[in-house]
Structures are given as C-alpha cells and as structure tokens.
PDB file of N, CA and C in Angstrom:
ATOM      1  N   UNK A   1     114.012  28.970 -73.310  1.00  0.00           N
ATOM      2  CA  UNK A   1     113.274  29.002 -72.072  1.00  0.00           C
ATOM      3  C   UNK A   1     113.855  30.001 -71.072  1.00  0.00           C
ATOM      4  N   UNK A   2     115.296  29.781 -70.908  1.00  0.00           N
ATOM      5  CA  UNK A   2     116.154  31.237 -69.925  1.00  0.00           C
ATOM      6  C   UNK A   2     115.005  32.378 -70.697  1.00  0.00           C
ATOM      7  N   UNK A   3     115.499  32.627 -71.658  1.00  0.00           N
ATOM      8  CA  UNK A   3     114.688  33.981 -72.124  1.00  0.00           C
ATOM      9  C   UNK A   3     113.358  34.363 -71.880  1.00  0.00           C
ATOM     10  N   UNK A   4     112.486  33.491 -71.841  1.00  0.00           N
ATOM     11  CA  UNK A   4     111.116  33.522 -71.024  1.00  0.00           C
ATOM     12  C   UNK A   4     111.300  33.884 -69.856  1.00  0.00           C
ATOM     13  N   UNK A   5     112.084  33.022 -69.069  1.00  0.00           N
ATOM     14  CA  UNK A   5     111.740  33.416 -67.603  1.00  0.00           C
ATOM     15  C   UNK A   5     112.756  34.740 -67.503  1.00  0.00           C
ATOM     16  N   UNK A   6     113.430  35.476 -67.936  1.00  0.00           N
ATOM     17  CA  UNK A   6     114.275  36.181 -67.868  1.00  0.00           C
ATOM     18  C   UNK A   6     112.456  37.398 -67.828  1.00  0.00           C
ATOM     19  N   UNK A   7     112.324  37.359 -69.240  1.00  0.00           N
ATOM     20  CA  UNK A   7     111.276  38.385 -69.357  1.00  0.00           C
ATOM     21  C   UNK A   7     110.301  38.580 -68.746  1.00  0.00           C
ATOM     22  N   UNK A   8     109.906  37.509 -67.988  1.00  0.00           N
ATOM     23  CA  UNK A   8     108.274  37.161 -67.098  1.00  0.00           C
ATOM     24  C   UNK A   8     109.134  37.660 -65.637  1.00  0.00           C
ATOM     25  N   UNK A   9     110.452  37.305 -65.008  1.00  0.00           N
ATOM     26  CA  UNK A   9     110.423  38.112 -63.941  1.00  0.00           C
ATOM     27  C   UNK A   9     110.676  39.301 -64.060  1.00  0.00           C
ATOM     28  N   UNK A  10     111.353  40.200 -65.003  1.00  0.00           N
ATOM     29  CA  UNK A  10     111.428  41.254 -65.613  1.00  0.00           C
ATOM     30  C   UNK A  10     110.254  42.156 -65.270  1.00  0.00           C
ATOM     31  N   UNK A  11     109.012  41.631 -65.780  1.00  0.00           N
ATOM     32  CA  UNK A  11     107.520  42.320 -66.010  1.00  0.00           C
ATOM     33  C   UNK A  11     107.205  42.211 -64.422  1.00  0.00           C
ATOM     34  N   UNK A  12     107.458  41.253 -63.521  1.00  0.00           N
ATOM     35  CA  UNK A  12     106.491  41.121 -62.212  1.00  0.00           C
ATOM     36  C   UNK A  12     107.672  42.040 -61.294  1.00  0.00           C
ATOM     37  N   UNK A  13     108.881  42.365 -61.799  1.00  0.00           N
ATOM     38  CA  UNK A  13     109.801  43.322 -60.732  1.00  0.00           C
ATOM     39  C   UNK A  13     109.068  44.552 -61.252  1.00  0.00           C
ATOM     40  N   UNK A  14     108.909  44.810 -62.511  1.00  0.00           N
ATOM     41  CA  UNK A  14     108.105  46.124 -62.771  1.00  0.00           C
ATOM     42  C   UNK A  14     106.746  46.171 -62.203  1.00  0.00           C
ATOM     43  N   UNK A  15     106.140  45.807 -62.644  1.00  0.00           N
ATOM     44  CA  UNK A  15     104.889  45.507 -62.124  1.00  0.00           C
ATOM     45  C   UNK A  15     104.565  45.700 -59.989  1.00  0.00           C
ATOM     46  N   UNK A  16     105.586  45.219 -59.760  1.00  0.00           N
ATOM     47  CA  UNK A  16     105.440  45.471 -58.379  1.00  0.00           C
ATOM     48  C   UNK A  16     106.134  46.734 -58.005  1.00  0.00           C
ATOM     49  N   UNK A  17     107.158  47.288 -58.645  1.00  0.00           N
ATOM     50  CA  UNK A  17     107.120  48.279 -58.448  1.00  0.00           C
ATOM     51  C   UNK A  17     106.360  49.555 -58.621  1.00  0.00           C
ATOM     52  N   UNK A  18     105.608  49.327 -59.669  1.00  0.00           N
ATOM     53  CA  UNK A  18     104.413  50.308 -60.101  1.00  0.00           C
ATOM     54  C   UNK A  18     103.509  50.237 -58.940  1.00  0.00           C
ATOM     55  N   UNK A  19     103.270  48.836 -58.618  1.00  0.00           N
ATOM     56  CA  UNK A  19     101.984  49.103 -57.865  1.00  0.00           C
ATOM     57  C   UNK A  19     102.908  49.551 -56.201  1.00  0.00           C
ATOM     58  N   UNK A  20     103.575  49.130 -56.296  1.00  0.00           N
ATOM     59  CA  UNK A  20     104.134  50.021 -54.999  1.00  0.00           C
ATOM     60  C   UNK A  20     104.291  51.673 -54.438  1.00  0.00           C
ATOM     61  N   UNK A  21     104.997  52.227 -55.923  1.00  0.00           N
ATOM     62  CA  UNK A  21     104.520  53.659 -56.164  1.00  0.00           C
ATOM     63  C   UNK A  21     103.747  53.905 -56.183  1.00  0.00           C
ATOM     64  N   UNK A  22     102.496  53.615 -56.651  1.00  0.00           N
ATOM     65  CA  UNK A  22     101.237  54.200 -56.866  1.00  0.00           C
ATOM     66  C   UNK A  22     100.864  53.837 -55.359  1.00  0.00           C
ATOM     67  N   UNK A  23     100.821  53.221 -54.907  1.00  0.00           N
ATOM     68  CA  UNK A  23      99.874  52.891 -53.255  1.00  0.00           C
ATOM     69  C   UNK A  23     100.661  54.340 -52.556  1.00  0.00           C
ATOM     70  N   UNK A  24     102.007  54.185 -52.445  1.00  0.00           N
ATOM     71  CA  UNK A  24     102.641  55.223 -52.259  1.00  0.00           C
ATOM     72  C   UNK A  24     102.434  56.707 -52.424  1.00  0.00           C
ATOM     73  N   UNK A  25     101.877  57.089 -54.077  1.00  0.00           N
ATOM     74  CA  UNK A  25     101.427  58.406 -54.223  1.00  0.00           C
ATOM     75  C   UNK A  25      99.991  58.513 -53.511  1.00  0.00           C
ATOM     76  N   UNK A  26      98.918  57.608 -53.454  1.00  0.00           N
ATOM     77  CA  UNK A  26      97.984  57.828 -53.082  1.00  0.00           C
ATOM     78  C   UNK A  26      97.618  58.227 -51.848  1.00  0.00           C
ATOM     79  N   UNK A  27      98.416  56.737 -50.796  1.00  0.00           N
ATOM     80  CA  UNK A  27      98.478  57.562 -49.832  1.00  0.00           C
ATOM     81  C   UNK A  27      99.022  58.614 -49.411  1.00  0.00           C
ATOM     82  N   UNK A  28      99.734  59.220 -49.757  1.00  0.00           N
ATOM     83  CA  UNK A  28     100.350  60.943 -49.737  1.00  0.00           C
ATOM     84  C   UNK A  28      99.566  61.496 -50.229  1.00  0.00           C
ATOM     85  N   UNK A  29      98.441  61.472 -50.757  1.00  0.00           N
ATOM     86  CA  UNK A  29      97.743  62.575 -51.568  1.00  0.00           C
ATOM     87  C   UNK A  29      96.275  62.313 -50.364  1.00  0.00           C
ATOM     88  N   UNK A  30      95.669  61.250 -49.914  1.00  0.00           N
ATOM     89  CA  UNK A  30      95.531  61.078 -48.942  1.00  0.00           C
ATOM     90  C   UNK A  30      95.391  61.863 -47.494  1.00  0.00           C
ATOM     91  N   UNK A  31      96.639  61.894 -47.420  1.00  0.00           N
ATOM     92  CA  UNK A  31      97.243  62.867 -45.881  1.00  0.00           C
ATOM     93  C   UNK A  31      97.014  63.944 -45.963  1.00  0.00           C
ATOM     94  N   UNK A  32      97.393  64.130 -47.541  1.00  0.00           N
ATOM     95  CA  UNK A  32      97.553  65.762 -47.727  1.00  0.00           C
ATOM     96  C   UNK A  32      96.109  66.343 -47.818  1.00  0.00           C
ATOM     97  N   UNK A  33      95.236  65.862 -48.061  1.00  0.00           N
ATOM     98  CA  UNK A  33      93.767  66.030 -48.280  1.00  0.00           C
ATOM     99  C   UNK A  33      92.851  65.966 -46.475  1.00  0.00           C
ATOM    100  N   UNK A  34      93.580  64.588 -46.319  1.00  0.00           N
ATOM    101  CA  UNK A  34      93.312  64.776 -44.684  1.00  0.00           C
ATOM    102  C   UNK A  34      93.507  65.644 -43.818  1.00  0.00           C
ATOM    103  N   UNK A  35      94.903  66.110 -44.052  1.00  0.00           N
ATOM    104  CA  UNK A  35      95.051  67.521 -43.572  1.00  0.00           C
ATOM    105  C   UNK A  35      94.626  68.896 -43.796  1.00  0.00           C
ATOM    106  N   UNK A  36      94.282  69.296 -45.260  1.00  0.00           N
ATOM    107  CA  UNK A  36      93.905  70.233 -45.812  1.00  0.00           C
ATOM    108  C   UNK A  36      92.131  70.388 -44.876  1.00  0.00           C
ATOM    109  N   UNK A  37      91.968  68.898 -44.626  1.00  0.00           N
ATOM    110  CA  UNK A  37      90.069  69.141 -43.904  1.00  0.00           C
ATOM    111  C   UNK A  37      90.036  69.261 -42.718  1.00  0.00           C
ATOM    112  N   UNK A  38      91.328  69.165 -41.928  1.00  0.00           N
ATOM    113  CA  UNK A  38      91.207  69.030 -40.403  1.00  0.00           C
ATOM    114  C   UNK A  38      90.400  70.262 -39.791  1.00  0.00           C
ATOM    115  N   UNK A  39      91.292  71.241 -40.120  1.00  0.00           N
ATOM    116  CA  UNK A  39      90.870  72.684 -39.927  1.00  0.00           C
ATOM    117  C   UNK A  39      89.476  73.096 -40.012  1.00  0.00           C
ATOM    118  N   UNK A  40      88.184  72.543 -41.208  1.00  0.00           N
ATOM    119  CA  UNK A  40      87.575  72.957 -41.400  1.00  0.00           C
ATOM    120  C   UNK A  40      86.266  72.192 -40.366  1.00  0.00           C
ATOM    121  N   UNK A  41      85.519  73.339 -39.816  1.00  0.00           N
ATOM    122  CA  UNK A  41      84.594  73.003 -39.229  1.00  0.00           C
ATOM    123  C   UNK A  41      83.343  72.774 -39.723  1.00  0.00           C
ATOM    124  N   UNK A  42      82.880  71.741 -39.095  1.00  0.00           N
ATOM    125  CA  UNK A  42      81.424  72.006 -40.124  1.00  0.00           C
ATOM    126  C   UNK A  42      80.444  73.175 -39.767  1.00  0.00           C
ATOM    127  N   UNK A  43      80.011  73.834 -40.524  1.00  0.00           N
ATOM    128  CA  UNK A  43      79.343  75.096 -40.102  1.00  0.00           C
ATOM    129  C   UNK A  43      77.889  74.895 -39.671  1.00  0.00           C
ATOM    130  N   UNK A  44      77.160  74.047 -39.968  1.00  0.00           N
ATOM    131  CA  UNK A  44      75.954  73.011 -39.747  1.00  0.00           C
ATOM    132  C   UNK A  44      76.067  72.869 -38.121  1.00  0.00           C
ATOM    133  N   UNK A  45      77.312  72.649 -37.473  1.00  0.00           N
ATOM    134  CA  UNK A  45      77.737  71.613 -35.834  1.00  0.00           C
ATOM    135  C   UNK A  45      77.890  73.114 -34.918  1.00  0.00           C
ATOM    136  N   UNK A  46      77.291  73.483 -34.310  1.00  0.00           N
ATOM    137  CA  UNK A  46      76.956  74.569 -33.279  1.00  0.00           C
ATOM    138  C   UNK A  46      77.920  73.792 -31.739  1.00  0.00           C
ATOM    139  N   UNK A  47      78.192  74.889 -31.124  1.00  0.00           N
ATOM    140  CA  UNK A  47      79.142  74.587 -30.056  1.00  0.00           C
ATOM    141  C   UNK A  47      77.960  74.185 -28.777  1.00  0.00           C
ATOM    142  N   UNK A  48      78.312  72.961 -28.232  1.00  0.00           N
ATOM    143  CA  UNK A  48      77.354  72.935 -27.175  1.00  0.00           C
ATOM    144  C   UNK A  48      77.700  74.194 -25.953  1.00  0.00           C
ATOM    145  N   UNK A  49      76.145  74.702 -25.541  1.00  0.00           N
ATOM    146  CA  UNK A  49      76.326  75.407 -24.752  1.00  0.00           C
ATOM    147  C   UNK A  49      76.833  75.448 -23.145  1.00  0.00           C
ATOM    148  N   UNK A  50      77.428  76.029 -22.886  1.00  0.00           N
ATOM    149  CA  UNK A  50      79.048  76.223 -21.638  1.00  0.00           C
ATOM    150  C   UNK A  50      77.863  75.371 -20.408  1.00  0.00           C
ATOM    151  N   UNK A  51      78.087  74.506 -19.748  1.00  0.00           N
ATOM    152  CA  UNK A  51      77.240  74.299 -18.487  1.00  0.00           C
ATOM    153  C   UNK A  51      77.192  75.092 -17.232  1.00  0.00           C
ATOM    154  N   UNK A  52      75.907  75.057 -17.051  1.00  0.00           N
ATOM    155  CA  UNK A  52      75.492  76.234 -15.724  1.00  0.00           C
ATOM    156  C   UNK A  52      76.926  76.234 -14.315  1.00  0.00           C
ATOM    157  N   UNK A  53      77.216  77.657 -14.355  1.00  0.00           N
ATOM    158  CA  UNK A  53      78.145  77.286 -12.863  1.00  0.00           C
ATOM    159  C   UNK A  53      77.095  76.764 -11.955  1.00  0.00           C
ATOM    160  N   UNK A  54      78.276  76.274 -10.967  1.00  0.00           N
ATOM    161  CA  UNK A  54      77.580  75.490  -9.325  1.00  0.00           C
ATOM    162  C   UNK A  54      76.997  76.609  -9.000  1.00  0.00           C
ATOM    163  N   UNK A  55      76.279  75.927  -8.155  1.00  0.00           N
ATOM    164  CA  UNK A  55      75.537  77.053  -7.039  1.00  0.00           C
ATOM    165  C   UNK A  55      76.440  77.588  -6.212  1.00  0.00           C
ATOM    166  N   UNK A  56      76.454  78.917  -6.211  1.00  0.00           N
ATOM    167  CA  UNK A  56      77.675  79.394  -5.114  1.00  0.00           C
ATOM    168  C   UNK A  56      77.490  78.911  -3.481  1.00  0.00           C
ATOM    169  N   UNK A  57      78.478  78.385  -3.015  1.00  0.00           N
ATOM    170  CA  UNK A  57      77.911  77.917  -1.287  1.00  0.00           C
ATOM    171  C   UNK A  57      77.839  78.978  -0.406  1.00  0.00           C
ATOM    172  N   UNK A  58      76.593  78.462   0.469  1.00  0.00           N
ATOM    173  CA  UNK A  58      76.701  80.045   1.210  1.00  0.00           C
ATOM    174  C   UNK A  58      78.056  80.231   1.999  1.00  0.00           C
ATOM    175  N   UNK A  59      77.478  81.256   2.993  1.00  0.00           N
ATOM    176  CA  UNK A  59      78.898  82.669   3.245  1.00  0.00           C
ATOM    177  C   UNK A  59      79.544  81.457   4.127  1.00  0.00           C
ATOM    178  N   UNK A  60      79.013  81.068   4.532  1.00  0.00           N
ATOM    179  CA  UNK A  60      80.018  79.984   6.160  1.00  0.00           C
ATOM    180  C   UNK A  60      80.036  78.731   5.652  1.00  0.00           C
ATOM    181  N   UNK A  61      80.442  78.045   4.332  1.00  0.00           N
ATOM    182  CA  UNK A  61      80.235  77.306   3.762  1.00  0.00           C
ATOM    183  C   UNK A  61      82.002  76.047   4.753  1.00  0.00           C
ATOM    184  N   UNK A  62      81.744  75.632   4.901  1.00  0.00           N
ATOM    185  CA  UNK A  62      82.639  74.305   5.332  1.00  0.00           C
ATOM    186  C   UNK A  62      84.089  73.738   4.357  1.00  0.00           C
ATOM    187  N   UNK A  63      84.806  73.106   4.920  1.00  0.00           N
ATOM    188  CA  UNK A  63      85.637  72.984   4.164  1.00  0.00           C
ATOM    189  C   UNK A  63      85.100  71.521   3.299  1.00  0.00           C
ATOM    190  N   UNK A  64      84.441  70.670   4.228  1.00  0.00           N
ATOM    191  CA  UNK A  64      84.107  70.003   3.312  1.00  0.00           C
ATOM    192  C   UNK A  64      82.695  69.776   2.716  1.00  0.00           C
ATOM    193  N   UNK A  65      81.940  70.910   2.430  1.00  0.00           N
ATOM    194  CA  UNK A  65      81.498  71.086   1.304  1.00  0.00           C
ATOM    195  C   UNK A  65      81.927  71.744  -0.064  1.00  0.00           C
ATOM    196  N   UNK A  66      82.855  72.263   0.075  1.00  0.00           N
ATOM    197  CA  UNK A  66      83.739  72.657  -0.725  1.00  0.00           C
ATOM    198  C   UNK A  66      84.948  71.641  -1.745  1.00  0.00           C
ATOM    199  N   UNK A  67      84.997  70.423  -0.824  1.00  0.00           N
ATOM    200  CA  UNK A  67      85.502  68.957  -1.369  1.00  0.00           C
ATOM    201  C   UNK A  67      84.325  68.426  -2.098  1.00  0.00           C
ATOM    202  N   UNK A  68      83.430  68.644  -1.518  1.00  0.00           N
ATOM    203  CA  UNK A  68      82.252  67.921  -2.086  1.00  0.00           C
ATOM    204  C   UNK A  68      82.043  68.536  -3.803  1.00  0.00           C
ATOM    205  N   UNK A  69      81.924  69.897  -3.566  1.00  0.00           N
ATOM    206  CA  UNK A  69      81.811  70.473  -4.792  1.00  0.00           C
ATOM    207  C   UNK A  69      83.047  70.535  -5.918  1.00  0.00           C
ATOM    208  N   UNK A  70      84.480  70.130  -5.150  1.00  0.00           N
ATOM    209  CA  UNK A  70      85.415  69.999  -6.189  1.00  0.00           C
ATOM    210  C   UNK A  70      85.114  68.507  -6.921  1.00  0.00           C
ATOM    211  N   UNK A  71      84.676  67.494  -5.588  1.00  0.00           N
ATOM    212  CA  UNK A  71      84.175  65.982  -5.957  1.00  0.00           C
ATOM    213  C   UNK A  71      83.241  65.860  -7.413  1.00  0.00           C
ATOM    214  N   UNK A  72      82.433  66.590  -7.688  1.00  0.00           N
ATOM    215  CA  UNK A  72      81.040  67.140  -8.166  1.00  0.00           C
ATOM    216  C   UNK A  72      81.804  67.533  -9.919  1.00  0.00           C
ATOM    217  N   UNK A  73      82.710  68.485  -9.844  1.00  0.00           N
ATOM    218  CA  UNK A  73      83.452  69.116 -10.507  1.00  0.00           C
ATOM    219  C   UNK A  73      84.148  68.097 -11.854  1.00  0.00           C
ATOM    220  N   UNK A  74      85.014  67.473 -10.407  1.00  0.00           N
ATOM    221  CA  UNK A  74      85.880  66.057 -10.877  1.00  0.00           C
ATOM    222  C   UNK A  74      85.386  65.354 -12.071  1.00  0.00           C
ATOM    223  N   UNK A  75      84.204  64.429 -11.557  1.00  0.00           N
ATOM    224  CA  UNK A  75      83.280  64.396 -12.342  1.00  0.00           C
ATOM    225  C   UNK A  75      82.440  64.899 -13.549  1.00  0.00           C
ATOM    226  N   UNK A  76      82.055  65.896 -13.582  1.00  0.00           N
ATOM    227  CA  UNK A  76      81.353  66.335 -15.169  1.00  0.00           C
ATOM    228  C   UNK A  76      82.765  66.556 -15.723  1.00  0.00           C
ATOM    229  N   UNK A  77      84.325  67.071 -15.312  1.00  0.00           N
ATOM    230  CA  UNK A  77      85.385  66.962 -16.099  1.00  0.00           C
ATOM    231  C   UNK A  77      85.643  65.396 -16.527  1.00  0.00           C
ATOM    232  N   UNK A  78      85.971  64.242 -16.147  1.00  0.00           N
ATOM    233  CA  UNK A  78      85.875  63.052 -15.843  1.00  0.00           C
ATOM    234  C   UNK A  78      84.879  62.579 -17.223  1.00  0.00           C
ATOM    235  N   UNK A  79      83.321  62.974 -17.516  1.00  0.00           N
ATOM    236  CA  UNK A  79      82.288  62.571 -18.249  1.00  0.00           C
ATOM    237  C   UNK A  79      82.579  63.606 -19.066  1.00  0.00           C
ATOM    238  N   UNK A  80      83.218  64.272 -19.808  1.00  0.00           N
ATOM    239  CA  UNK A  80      83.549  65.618 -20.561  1.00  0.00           C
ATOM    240  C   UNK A  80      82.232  66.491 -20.595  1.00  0.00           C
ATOM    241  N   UNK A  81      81.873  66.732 -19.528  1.00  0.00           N
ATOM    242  CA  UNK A  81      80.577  67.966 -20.000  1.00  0.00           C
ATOM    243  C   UNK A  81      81.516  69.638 -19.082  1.00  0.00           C
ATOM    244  N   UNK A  82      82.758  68.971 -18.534  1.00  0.00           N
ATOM    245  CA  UNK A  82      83.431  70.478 -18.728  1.00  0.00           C
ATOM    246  C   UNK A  82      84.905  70.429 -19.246  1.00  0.00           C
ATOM    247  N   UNK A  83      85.065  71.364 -20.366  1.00  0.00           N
ATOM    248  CA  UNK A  83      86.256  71.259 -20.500  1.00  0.00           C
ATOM    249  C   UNK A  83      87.686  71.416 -19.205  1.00  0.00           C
ATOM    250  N   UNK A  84      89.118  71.515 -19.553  1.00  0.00           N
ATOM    251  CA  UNK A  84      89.756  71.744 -18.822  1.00  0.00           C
ATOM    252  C   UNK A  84      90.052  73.301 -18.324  1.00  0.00           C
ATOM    253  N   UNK A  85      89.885  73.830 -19.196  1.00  0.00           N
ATOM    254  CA  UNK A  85      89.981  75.287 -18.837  1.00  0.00           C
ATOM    255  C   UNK A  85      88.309  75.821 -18.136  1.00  0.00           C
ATOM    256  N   UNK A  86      87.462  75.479 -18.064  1.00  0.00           N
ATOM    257  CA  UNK A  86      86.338  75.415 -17.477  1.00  0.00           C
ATOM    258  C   UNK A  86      86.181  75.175 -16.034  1.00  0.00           C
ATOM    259  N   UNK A  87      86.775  73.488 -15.923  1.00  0.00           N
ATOM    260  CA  UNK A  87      86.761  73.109 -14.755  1.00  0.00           C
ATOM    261  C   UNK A  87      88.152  74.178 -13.843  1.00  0.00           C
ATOM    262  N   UNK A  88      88.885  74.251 -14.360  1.00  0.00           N
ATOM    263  CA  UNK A  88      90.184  75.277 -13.408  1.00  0.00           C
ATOM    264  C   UNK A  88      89.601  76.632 -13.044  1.00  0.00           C
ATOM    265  N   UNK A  89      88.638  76.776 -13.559  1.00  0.00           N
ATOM    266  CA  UNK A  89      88.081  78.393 -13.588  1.00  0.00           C
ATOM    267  C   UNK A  89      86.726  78.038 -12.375  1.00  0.00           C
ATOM    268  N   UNK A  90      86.052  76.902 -12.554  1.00  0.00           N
ATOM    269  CA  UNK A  90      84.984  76.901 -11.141  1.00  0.00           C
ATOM    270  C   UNK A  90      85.613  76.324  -9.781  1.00  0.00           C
ATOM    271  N   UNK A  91      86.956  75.804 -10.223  1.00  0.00           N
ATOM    272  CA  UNK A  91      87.620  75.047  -9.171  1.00  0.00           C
ATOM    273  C   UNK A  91      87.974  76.648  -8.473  1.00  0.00           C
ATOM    274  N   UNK A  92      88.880  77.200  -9.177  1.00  0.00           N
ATOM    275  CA  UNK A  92      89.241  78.973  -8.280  1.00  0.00           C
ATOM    276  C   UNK A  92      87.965  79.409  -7.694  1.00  0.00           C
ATOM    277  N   UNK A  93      87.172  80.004  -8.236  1.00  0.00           N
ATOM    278  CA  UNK A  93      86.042  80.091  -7.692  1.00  0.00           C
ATOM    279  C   UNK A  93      85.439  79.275  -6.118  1.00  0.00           C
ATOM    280  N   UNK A  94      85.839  78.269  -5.957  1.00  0.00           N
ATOM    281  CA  UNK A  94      85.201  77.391  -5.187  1.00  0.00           C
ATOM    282  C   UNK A  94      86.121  77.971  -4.100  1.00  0.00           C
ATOM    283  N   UNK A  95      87.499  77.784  -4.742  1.00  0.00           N
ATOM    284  CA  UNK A  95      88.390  77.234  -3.674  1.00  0.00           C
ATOM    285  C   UNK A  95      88.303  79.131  -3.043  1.00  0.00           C
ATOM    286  N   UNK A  96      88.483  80.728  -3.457  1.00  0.00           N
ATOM    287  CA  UNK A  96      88.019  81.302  -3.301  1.00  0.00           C
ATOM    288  C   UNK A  96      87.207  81.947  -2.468  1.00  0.00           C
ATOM    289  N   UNK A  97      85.735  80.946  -3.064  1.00  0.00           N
ATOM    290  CA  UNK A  97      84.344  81.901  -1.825  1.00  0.00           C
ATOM    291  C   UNK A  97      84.617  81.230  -0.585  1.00  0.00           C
TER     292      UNK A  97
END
C-alpha cells in the first residue's frame, strides 16, 4: 500500500506541475501576441475629425469672456472631444487675442 500511495502522489506532483508550466507558457505567448497587436491600427477606423476652433472674440473682448471661453475649453477637454495638445494650442490663442 506505501507503494501505491508513494506512486499516486508522485503522478499528481507531476501532473501539477505540467499543468502549471503550460498555463505559464501560454500566458507568455499570450503577452507576446498582445503586444506584437498593440501597434497595429485598424486601417478600416479613420481618425475623427480635429473640432472646429472657437470663434475668435472680438478686438475689445473682456477678460472675462475670455474665462468663459477657457470655461468652454475645459470642458470638451473634460468630455474628450479635444485632445491635450489641442486644448493648450486654443487656450494660447485665447489667452493671446
């Protein structure tokens, strides 16, 4: 009977080690595949187009309409319809005219 159980835990230390390696290789092969697709864009997915600048304020424009329009700004950055390098580029502009 020793000899039975000798051999039956024998098989389940192997056994779990197999399946341990293998979960192991897979997920590494996995990552590596995950990574290999990051890069690729789908060529089908078109870039949404850049949103209209503000209306420029007229010539004697106030200081605080000019809050108002950074307020304005805040916002579509805030709801992502401008990126960050977008919004820094109408913010100069504003701050500017």
């Amino acid at each position: 009977m020793p000899g039975l159980l000798r051999g039956v835990a024998r098989t389940a230390v192997v056994a779990g080690t197999a399946t341990a390696v293998s979960n192991r290789v897979s997920r590494r092969q996995q990552g590596r595949w995950a990574a290999q697709q990051e890069p690729q864009q789908p060529q089908y997915a078109a870039p949404p187009p850049p949103p209209p600048a503000p209306a420029a304020p007229p010539a004697g424009a106030d200081m605080s309409s000019k809050i108002d329009q950074l307020k304005q700004l805040g916002e579509l950055k805030d709801q992502g319809v401008l990126t960050e390098s977008e919004f820094e580029e109408q913010k100069r502009r504003i701050l500017q005219g």
